[in-house]
Coordinates of C-alpha atoms and ligand atoms in Angstrom, one line a residue:
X1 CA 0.0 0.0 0.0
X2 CA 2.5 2.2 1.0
X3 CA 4.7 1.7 -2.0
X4 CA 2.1 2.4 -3.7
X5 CA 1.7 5.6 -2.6
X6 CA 5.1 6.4 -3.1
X7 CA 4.8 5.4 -6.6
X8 CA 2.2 7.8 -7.6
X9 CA 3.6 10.9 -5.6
X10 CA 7.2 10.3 -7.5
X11 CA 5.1 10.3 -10.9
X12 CA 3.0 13.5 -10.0
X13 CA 6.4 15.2 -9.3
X14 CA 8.1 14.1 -12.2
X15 CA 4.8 15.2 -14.2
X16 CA 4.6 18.5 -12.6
X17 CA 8.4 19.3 -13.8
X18 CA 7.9 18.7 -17.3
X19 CA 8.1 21.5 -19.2
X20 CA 7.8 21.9 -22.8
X21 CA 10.2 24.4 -24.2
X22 CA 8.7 26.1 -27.6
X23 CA 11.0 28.3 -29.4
X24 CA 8.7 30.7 -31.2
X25 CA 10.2 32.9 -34.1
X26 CA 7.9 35.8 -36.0
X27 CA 9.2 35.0 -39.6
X28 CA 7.3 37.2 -41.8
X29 CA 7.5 40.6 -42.0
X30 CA 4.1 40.5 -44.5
X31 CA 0.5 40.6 -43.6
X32 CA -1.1 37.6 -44.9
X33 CA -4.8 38.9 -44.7
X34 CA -6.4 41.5 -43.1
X35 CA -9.2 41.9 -40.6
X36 CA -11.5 45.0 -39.5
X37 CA -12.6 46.2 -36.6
X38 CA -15.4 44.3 -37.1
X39 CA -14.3 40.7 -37.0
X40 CA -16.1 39.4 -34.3
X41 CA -19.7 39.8 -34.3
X42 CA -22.2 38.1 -32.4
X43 CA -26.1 36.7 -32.9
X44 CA -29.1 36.8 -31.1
X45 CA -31.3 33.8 -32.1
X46 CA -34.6 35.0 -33.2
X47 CA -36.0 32.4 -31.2
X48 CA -35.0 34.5 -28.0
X49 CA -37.6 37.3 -29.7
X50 CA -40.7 35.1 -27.8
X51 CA -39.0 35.7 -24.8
X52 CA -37.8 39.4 -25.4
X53 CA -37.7 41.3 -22.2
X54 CA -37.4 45.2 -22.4
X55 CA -36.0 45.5 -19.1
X56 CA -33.6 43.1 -18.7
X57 CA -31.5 43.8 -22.5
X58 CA -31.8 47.1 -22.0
X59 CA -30.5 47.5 -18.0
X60 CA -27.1 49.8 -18.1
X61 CA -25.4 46.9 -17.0
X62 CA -26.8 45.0 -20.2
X63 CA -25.7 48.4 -22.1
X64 CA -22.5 48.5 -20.8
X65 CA -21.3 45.4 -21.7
X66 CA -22.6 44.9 -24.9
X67 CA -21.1 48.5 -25.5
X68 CA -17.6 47.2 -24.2
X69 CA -17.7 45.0 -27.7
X70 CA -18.8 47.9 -30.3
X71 CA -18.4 48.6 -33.0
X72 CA -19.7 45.1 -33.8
X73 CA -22.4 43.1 -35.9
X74 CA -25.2 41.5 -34.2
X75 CA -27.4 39.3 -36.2
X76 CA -30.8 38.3 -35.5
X77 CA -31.5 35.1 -37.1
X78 CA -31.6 31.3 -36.8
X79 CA -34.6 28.7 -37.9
X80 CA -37.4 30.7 -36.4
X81 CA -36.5 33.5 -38.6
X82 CA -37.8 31.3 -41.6
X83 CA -41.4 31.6 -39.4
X84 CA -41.7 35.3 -38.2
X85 CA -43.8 37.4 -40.0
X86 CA -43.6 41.1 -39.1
X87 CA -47.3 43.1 -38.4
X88 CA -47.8 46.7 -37.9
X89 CA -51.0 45.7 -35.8
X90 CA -52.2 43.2 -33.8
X91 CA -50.5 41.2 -30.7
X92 CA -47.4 40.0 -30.6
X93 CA -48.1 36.3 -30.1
X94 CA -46.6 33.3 -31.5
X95 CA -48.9 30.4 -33.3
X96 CA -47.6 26.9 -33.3
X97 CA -44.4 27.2 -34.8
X98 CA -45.2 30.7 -35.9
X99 CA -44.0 34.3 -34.7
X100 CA -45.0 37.2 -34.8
X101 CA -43.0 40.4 -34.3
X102 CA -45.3 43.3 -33.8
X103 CA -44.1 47.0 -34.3
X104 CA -44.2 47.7 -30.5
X105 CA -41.6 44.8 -30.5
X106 CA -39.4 45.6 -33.3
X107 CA -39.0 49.2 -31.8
X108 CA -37.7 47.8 -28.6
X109 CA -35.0 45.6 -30.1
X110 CA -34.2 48.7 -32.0
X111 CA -34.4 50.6 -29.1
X112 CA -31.8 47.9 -27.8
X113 CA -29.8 48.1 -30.9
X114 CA -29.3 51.9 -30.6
X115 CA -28.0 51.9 -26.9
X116 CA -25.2 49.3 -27.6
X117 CA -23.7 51.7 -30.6
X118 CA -24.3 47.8 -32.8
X119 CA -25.0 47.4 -36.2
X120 CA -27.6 45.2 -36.7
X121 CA -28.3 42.8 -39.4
X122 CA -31.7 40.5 -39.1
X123 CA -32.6 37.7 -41.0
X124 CA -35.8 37.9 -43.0
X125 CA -38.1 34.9 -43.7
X126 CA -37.3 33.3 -46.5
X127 CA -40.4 30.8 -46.5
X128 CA -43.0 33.2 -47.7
X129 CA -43.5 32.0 -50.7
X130 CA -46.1 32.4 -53.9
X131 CA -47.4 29.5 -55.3
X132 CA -45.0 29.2 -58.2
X133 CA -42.4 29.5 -55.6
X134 CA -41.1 32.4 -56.0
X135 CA -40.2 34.2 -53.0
X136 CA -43.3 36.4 -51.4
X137 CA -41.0 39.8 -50.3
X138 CA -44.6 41.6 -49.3
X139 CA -43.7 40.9 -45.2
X140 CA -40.6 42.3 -45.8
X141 CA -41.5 45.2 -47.5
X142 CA -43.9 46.0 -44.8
X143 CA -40.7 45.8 -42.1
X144 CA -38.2 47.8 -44.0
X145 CA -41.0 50.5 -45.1
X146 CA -41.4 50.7 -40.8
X147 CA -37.8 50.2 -40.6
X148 CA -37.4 53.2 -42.6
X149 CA -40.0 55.4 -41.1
X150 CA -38.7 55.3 -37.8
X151 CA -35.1 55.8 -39.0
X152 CA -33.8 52.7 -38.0
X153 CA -30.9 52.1 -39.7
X154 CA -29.9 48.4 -41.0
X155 CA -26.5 47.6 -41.5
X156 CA -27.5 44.3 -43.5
X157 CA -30.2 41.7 -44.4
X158 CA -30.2 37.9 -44.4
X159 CA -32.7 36.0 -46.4
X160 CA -33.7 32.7 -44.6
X161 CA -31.6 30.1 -42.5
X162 CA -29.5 27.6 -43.5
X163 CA -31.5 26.4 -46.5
X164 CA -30.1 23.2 -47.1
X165 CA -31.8 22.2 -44.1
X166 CA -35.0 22.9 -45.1
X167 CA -37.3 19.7 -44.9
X168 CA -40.3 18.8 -47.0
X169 CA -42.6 21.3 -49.1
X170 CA -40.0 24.2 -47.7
X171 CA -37.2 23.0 -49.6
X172 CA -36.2 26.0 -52.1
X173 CA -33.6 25.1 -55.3
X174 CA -30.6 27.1 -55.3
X175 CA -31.8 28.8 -58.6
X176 CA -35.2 30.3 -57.1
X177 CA -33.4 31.0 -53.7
X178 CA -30.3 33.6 -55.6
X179 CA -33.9 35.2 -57.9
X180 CA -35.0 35.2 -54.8
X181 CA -31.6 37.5 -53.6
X182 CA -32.2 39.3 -56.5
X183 CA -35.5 40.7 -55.6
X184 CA -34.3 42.0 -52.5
X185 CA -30.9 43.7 -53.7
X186 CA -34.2 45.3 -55.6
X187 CA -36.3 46.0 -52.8
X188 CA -33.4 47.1 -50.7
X189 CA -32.2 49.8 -53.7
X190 CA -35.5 50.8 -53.8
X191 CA -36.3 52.0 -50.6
X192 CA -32.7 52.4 -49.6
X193 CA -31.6 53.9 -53.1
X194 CA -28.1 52.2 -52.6
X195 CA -25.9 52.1 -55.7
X196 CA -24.3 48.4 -57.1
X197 CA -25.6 45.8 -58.8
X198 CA -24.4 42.5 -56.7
X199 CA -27.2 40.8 -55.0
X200 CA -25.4 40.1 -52.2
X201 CA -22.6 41.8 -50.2
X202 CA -21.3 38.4 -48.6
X203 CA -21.2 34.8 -48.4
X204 CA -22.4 33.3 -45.3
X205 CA -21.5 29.8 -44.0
X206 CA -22.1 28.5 -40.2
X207 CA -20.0 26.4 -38.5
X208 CA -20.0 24.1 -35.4
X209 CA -17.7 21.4 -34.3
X210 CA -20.6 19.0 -34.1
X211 CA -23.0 18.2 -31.8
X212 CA -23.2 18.5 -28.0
X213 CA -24.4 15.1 -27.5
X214 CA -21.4 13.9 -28.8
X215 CA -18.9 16.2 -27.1
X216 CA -17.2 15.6 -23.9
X217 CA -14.6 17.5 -21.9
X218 CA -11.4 16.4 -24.1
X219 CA -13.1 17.1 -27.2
X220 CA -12.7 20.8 -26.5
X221 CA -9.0 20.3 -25.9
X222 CA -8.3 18.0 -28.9
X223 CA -6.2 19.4 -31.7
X224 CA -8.0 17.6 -34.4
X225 CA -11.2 18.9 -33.9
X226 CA -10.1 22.1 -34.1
X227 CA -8.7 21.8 -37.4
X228 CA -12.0 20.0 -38.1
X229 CA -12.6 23.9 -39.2
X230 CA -9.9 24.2 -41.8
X231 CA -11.7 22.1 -44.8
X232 CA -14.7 23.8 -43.9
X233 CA -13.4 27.4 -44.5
X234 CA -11.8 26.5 -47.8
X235 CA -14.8 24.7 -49.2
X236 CA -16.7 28.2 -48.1
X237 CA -14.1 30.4 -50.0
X238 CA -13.9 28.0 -52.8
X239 CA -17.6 27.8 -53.7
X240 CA -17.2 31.9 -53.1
X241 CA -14.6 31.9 -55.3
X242 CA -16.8 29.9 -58.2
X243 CA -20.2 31.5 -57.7
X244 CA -19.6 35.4 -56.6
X245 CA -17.9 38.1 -58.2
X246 CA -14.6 38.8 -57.5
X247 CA -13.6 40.5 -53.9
X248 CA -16.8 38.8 -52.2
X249 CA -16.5 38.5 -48.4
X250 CA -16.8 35.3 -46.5
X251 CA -18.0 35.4 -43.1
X252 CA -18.8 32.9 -40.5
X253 CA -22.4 34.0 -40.0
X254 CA -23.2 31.9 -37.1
X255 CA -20.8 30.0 -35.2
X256 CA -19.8 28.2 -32.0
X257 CA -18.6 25.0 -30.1
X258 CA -21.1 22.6 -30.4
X259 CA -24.8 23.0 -31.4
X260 CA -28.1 22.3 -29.4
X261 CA -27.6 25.3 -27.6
X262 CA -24.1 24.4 -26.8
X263 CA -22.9 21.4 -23.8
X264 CA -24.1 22.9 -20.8
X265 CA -21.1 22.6 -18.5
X266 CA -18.5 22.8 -20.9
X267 CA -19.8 25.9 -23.8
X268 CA -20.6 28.6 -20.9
X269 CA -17.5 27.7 -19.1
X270 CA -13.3 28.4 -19.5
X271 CA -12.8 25.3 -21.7
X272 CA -14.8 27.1 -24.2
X273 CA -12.2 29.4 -24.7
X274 CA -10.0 27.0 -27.1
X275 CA -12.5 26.5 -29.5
X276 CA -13.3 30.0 -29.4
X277 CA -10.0 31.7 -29.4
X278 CA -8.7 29.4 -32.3
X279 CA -11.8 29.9 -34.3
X280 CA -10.8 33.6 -34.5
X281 CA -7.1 32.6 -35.0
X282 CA -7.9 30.6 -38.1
X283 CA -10.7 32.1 -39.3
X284 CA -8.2 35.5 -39.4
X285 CA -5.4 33.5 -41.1
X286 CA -7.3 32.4 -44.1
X287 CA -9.3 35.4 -44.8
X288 CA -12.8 34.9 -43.2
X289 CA -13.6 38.4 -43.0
X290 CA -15.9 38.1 -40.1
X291 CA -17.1 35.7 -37.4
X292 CA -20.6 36.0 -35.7
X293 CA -20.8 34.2 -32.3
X294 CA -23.8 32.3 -31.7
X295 CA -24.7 33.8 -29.4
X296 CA -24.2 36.9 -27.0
X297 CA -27.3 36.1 -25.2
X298 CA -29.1 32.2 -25.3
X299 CA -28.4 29.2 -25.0
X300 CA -25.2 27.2 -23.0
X301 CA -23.0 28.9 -25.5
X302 CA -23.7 32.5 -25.0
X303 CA -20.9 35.2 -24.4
X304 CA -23.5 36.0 -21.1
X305 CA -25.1 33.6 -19.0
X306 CA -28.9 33.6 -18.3
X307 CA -28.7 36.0 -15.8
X308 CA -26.9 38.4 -18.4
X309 CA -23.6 38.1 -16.1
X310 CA -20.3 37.7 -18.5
X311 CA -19.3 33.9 -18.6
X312 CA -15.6 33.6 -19.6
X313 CA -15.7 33.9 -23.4
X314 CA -17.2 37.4 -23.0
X315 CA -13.5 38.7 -21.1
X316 CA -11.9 36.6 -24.1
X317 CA -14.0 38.5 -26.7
X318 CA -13.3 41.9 -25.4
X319 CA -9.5 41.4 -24.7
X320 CA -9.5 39.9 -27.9
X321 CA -11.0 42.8 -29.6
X322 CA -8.7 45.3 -27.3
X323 CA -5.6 43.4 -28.3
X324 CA -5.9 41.6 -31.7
X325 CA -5.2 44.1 -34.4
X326 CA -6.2 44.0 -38.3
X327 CA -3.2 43.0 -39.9
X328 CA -2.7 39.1 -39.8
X329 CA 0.7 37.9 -39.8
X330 CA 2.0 34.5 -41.3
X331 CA 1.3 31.6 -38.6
X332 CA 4.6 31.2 -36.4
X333 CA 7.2 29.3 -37.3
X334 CA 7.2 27.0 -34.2
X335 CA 10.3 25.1 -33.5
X336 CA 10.2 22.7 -30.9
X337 CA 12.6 21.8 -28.9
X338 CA 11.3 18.5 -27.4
X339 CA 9.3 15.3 -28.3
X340 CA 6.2 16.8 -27.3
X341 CA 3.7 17.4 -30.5
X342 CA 3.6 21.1 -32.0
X343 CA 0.2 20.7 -33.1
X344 CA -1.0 21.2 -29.2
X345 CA 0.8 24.6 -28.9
X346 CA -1.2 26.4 -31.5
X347 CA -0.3 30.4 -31.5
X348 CA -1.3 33.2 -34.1
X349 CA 0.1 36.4 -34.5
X350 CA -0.9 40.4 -36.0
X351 CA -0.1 43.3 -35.3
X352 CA -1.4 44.8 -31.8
X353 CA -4.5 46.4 -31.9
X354 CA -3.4 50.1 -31.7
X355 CA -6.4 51.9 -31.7
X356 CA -8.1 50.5 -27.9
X357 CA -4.3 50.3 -26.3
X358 CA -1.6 52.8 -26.1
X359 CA 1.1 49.9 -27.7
X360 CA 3.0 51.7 -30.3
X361 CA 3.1 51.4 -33.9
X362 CA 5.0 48.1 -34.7
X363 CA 4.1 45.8 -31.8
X364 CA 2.5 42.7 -32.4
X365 CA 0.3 40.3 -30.4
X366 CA 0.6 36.6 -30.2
X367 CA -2.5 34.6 -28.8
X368 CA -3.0 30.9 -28.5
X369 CA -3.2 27.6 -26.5
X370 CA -1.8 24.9 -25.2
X371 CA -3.0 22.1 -25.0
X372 CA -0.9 19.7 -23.4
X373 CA -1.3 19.0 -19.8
X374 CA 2.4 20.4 -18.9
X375 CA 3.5 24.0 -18.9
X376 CA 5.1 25.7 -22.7
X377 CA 8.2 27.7 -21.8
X378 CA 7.9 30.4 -24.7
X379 CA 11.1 31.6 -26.0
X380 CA 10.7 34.8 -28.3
X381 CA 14.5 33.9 -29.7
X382 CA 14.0 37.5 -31.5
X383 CA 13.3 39.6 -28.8
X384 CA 15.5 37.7 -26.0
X385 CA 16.0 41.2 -23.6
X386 CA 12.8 42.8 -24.2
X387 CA 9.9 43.5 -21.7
X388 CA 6.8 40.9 -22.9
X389 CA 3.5 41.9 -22.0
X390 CA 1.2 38.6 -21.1
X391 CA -2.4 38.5 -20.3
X392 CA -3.2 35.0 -19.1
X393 CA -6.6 34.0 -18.8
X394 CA -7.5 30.9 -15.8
X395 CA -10.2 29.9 -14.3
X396 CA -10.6 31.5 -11.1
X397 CA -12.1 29.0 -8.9
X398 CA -11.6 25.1 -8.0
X399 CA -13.5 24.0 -10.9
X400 CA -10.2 24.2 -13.5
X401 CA -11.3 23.6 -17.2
X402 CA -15.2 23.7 -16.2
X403 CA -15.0 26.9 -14.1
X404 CA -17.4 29.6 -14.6
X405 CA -15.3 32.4 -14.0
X406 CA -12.3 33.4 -15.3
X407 CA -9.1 35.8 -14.0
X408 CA -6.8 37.9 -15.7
X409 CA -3.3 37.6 -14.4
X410 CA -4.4 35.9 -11.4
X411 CA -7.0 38.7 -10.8
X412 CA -10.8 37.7 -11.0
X413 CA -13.0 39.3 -13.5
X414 CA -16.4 40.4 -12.9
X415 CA -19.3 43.2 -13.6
X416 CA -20.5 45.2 -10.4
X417 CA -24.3 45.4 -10.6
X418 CA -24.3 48.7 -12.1
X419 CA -22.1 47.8 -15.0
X420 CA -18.6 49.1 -14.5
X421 CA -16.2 46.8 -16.4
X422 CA -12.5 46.3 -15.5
X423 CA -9.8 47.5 -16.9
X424 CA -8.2 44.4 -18.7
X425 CA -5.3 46.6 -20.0
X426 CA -3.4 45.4 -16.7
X427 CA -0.4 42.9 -18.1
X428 CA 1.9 41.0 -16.3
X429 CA 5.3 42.4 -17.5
X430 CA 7.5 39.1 -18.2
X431 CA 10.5 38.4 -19.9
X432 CA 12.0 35.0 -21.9
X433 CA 11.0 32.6 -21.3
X434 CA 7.1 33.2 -21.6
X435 CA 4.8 30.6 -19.3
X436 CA 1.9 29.5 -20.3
X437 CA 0.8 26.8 -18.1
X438 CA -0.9 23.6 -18.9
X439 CA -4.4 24.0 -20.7
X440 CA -4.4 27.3 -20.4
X441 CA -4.8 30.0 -23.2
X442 CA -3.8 34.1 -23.5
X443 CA -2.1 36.8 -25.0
X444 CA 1.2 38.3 -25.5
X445 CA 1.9 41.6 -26.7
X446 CA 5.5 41.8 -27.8
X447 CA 6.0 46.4 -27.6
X448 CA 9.3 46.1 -29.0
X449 CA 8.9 44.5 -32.3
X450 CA 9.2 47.1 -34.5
X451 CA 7.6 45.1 -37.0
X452 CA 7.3 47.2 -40.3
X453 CA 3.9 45.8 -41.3
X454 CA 2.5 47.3 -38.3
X455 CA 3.4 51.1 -39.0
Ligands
LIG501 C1 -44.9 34.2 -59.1 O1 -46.1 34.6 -58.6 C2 -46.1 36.0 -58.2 C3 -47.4 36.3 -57.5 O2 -48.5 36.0 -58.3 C4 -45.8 36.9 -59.3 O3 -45.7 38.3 -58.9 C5 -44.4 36.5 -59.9 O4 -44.1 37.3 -61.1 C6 -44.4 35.0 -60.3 N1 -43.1 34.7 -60.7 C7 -42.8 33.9 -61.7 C8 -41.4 33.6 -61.9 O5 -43.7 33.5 -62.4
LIG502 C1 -23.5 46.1 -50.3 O1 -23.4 46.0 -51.7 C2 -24.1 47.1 -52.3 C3 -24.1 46.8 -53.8 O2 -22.9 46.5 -54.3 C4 -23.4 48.4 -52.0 O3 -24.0 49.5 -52.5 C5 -23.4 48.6 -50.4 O4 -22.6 49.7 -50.0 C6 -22.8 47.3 -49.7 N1 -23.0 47.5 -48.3 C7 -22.1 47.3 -47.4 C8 -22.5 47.4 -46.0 O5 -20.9 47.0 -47.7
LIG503 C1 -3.6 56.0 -23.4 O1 -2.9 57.1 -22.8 C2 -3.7 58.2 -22.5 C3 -2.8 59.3 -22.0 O2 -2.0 58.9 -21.0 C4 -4.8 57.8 -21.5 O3 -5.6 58.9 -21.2 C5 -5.6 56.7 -22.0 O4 -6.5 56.3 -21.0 C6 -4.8 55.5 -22.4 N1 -5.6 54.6 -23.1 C7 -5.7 53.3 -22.8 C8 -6.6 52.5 -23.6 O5 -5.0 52.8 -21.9
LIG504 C1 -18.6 33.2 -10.7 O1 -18.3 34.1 -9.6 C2 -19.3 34.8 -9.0 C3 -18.8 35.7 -7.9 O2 -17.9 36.6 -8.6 C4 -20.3 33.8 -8.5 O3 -21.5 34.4 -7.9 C5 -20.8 32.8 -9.6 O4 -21.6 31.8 -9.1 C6 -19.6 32.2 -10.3 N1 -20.1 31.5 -11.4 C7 -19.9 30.2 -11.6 C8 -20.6 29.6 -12.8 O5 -19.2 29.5 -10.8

């Protein structure tokens, strides 16, 4: 027994001083893609409409935090937008599957809209249709006349949700459906009197990494599903590539870790973080120009919890958007200097974000993972004496990968009731080499680069 014992502390120890050393070198001096300020976006699911509540979206602390993220897209959308029909009169009520948005409503989600400085893009129904199948824009018309008359201004419209999933008599060919884009490009110019003739402004794909059934704690962690994303980005730009004129966007119009609202446990908590933070690192590397978070509110796998509190992928989001500039740099060369397998240290790099931070001009910012058990000691071989500014996100309680809450630095983050936010611009000031521990996942602004591409 006691031998035993002995045996498994010896092993813990040994464990425990493994260390991984990663010598990480910036090659390029070239932007490889380019992002705006407008990368991340997020989505409300229309289905959250039946239970819309004035008060709670639109408390300051509500306000505040959704303000934290601007500028940003917010999309309304999802399957229930294929069954809402708007309605200057009447109740708002829903019918079997049905909804109905009334004009009361639609104010206060523009109301909402207005207060968090978003642009906001909803997703009409795309199963009104004529009986020669054509699609039936007269709803529509009705909801961007209104639209119009109360001056709300539309940064974009979505026609229907994920058609190839539509089932039965709702199926729609791929012919009718882009006629059906036609007419309201049409529509849109003429109420809108907007120049261009393309029907469509960008290509929208959605993504999950399957199912949350299916899903259980190492799935989050394991480097293969994560690249599970890779095919499915190219096959998006390559159909883009075919189909749309040249220059069309791609975006990611609705995305997350798993879907069925996201694993409760596991998509509201800090392991969510990997998926999430290497979604925006690949999606940025191979020219996805932006990437809508299903969903800020909703769900297991919303930035907020039910109680509209931040859960940890909200402080991710914003430091992300605070640190992660435009400019997208080659991926790292990463040369490793033990047996351990590169593809669980997964890093990108662009230059630092100088318009929320006071880094200057030519600094960059490196953000990834790792995902081996045993701490990576970072060596920046290029910048060997300079300062290293780290941001380390952890869970902040005895829960580890499933914990709820999340610190920066050691320092727990939360909201006070009445909305102030903390100031996340508070690194830990580091030298070679950098630690990032075990399943863990941050930032690292390197000041001193002096990388010419970020002038
Ligand atoms: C389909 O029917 C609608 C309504 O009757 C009509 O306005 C439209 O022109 C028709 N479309 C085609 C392609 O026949
Ligand atoms: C969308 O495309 C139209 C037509 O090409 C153009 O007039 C409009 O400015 C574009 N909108 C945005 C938000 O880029
Ligand atoms: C940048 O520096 C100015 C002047 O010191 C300061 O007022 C401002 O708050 C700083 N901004 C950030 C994001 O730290
Ligand atoms: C996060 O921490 C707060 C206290 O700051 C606590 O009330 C809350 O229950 C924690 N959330 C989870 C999911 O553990």
């Amino acid at each position: 027994m006691r031998r035993f014992l002995l045996i498994i502390l010896v092993f813990s120890v040994c464990v425990q001083s493994l260390s991984t050393n990663v010598v990480v070198n910036i090659q390029s001096d070239g932007a490889i893609s380019e992002i705006s300020g407008q990368f991340i976006g997020v989505t409300i699911d229309t289905f959250e409409l039946r239970y819309w509540k004035d008060e709670f979206f639109r408390s300051k602390r509500m306000i505040m935090l959704a303000r934290a993220l601007s500028p940003m897209y917010i999309r309304m959308g999802g399957t229930t937008a294929d069954y809402t029909i708007f309605s200057t009169k009447g109740v708002y009520h829903t019918e079997r599957n049905n909804l109905k948005v009334n004009a009361p409503l639609w104010d206060k989600i523009n109301g909402f809209i207005q207060d968090t400085g978003w642009d906001f893009i909803y997703d009409l129904n795309s199963l009104l249709r004529f009986g020669n199948g054509s699609w039936d824009m007269n709803n529509a018309v009705q909801l961007i006349k209104y639209s119009q008359s109360k001056g709300y201004k539309l940064a974009g419209w979505e026609l229907g949700n994920e058609p190839n999933v539509y089932k039965g008599h709702d199926v729609v060919s791929p012919s009718q459906l882009s006629e059906d884009y036609v007419k309201l490009r049409n529509i849109l110019q003429h109420f809108l009197k907007g120049p261009g003739s393309n029907a469509i402004n960008a290509s929208t794909f959605h993504h999950y990494y399957g199912y949350e059934g299916n899903f259980n704690l190492l799935d989050f962690l394991n480097p293969k599903i994560l690249d599970n994303l890779i095919p499915e980005i190219n096959i998006a730009k390559k159909y883009t590539k075919e189909y749309c004129p040249e220059g069309m966007q791609v975006w990611l119009g609705e995305t997350s870790s798993v879907w069925g609202e996201g694993k409760p446990g596991y998509s509201d908590r800090y392991v969510a973080g990997f998926m999430w933070l290497d979604k925006l690192g690949l999606s940025a590397q191979l020219g996805i120009d932006t990437v809508m978070r299903q969903d800020f509110y909703g769900g297991q796998y919303g930035l907020l919890n039910s109680d509209g509190f931040p859960n940890p992928d909200y402080w991710l989001t914003l430091l992300y958007k605070l640190l992660v500039g435009s400019k997208v740099l080659n991926k790292n060369m990463i040369e490793m200097k033990t047996k351990i397998t590169p593809e669980h240290l997964r890093f990108y790099t662009h230059c630092t974000n100088n318009k929320r931070t006071n880094y200057t001009k030519g600094s960059i910012t490196v953000y990834g993972m790792n995902l081996n058990a045993v701490d990576a000691a970072i060596y920046f071989d290029q910048y060997i004496e300079s300062e290293l500014h780290l941001y380390l996100l952890e869970p902040s309680d005895n829960y580890g990968l499933t914990s709820g809450n999340v610190s920066l630095n050691g320092k727990h983050l939360e909201i006070t009731e009445n909305g102030n936010i903390p100031n996340l611009l508070t690194p830990k000031v580091v030298r070679n080499p950098v630690i990032i521990p075990g399943f863990r996942f941050g930032f690292v602004v390197i000041p001193s680069a002096n990388k010419n591409i970020c002038y």
